[in-house]
XYZ file of C-alpha atoms in Angstrom:
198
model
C 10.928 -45.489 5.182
C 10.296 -49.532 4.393
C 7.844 -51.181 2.626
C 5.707 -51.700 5.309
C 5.235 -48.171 6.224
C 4.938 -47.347 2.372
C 2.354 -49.937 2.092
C 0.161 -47.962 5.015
C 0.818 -44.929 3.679
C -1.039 -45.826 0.575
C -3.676 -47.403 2.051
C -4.127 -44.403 4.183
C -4.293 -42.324 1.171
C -6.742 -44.825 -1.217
C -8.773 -44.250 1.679
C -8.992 -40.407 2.065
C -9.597 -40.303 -1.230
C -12.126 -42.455 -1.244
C -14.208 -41.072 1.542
C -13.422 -37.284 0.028
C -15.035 -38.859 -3.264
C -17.851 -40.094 -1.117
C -18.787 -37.137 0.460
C -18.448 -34.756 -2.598
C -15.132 -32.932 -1.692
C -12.772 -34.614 -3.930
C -13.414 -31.873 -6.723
C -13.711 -28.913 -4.343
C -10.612 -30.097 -3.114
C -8.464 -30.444 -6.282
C -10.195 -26.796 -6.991
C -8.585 -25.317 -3.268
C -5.667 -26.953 -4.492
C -4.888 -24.359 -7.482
C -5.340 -21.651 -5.246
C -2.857 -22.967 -2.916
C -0.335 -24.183 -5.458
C -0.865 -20.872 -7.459
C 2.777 -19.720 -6.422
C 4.709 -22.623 -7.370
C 2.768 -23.154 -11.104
C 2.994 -19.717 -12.320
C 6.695 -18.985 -11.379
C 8.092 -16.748 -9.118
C 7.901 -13.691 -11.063
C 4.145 -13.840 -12.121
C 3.508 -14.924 -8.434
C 4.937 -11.635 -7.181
C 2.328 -9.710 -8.862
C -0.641 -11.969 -8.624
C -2.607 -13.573 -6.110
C -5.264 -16.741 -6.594
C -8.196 -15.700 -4.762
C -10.869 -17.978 -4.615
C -12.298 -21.048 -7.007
C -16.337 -20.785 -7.867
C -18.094 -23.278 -10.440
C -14.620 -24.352 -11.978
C -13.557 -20.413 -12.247
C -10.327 -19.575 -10.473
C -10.334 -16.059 -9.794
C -7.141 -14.067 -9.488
C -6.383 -10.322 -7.885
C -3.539 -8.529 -10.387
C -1.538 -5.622 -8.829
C -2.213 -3.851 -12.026
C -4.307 -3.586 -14.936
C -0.939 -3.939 -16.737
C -0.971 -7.320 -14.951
C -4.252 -8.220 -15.913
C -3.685 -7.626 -19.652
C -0.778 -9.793 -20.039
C -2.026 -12.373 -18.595
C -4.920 -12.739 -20.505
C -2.176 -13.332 -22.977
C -0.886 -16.139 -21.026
C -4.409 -17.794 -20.144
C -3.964 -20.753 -22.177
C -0.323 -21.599 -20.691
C -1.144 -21.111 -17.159
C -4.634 -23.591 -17.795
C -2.005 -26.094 -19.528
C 0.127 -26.328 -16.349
C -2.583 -25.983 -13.728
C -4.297 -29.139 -15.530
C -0.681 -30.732 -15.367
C -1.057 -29.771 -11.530
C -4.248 -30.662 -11.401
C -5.860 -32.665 -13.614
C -7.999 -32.238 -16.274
C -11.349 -30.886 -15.713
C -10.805 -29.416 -12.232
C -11.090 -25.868 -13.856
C -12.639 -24.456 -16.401
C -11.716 -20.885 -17.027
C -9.648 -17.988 -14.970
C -10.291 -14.565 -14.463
C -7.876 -11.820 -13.720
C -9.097 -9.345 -11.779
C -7.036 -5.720 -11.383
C -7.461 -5.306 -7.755
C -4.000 -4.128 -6.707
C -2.636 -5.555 -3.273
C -0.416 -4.395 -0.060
C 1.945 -7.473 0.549
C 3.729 -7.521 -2.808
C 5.797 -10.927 -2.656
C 9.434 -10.290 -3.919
C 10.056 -12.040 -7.054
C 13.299 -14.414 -6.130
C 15.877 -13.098 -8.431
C 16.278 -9.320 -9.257
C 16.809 -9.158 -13.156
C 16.880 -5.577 -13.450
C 14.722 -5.736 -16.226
C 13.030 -2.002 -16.259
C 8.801 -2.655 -15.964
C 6.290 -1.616 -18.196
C 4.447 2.188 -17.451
C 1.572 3.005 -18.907
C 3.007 6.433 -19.824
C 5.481 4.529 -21.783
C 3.742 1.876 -23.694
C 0.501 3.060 -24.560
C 2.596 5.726 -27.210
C 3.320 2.798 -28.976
C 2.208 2.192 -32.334
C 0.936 -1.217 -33.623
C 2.350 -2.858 -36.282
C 0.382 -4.216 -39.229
C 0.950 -7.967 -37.500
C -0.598 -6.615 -34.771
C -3.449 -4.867 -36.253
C -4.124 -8.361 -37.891
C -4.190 -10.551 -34.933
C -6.691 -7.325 -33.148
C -9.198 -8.010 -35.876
C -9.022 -11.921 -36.260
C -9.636 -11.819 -32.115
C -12.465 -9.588 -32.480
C -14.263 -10.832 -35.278
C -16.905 -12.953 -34.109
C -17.853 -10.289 -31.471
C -21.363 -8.228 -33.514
C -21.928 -6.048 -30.155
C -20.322 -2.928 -30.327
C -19.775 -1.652 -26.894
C -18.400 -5.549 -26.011
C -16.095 -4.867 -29.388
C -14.862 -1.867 -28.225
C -14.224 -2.946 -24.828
C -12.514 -5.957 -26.082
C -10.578 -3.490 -28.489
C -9.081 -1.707 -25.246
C -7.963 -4.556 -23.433
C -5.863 -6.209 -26.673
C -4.307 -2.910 -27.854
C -3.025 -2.678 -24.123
C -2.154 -6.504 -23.892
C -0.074 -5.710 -27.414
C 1.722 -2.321 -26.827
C 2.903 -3.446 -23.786
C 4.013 -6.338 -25.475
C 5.927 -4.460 -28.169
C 6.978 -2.277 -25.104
C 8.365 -5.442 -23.372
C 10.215 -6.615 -26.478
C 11.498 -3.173 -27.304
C 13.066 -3.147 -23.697
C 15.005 -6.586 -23.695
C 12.817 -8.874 -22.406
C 13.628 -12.703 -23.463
C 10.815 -14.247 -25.908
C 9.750 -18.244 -24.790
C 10.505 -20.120 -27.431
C 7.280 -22.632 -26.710
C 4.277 -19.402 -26.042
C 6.175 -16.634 -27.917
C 5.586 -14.125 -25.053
C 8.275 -11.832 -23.527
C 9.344 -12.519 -20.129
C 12.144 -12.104 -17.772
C 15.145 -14.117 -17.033
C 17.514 -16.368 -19.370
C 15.596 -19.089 -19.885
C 14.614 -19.893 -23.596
C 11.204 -20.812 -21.871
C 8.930 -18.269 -19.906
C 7.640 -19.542 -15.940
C 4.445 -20.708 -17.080
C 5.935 -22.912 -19.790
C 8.708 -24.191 -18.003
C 8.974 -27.379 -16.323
C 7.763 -26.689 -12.282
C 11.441 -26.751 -10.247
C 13.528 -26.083 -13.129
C 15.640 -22.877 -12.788
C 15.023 -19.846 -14.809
């Protein structure tokens, strides 16, 4: 393509952008835009059990397959907000939710690692170690209602046995997040550079 048709191009685009800015739909936009690039910032293998739903006041919503789902990524929040704002920009979101709804149309993560998965009958025997135990009550220590507390208490037990569970079952750690996850990368999908193989 020449200069000339690079030139238009742009001017084509300042101009989009400035009547989607004019009529309001610039951030709605940018928010659509994290449900459709959803896939391609979370990594294959998180991909194949999630799906981005929907976007409402700056809250991306996202379906899980499982609860198990759910609770690990709660783990992973604050890495998958750091590359969606890379994606992004900064502002265009400001919290997710993970939502256990379970789905039909599982998409087939793109390597097979043979990497056994977590089940429930399996992890939630696991004990907690005293590290553990510490980082459950530092979490929960601001939090004076007690069925909230208790609630709360559930979901991070989970989120940590099946942690342990993962770790226990040969799952890499990422060297940047500290989370177990699949494949030989030192880094996990969320934390790795977008297009850069596992």
């Amino acid at each position: 393509m020449g200069p000339r048709k690079n030139r238009q191009l742009g001017l084509v685009g300042s101009a989009l952008d400035s009547a989607l800015s004019r009529l309001g739909l610039s951030g709605r936009l940018a928010q659509q835009r994290a449900v459709t690039r959803w896939p391609e910032v979370v990594g294959p293998q998180i991909a194949a059990s999630t799906r981005a739903v929907a976007v409402r006041d700056g809250i991306l919503f996202v379906a899980t397959k499982s609860s198990t789902w759910a609770h690990e990524l709660i783990f992973r929040k604050k890495a998958i907000m750091e590359a969606l704002e890379r994606e992004l920009g900064r502002g265009v979101l400001t919290d997710i939710r993970f939502q256990a709804r379970g789905f039909s149309d599982p998409v087939e993560p793109e390597e097979a690692d043979g990497l056994p998965a977590p089940d429930r009958s399996e992890w939630s025997q696991i004990a907690l170690t005293d590290a553990d135990k510490a980082v459950l009550e530092e979490a929960l220590e601001g939090v004076s209602d007690p069925d909230l507390r208790a609630r709360l208490e559930r979901v991070w037990v989970d989120s940590l046995r099946i942690r342990r569970w993962k770790e226990a079952h040969g799952w890499a750690r990422c060297t940047r997040c500290g989370l177990p996850h699949r494949g030989e990368s030192e880094l996990c999908g969320i934390c790795r550079p977008r297009g850069a193989r596992a």
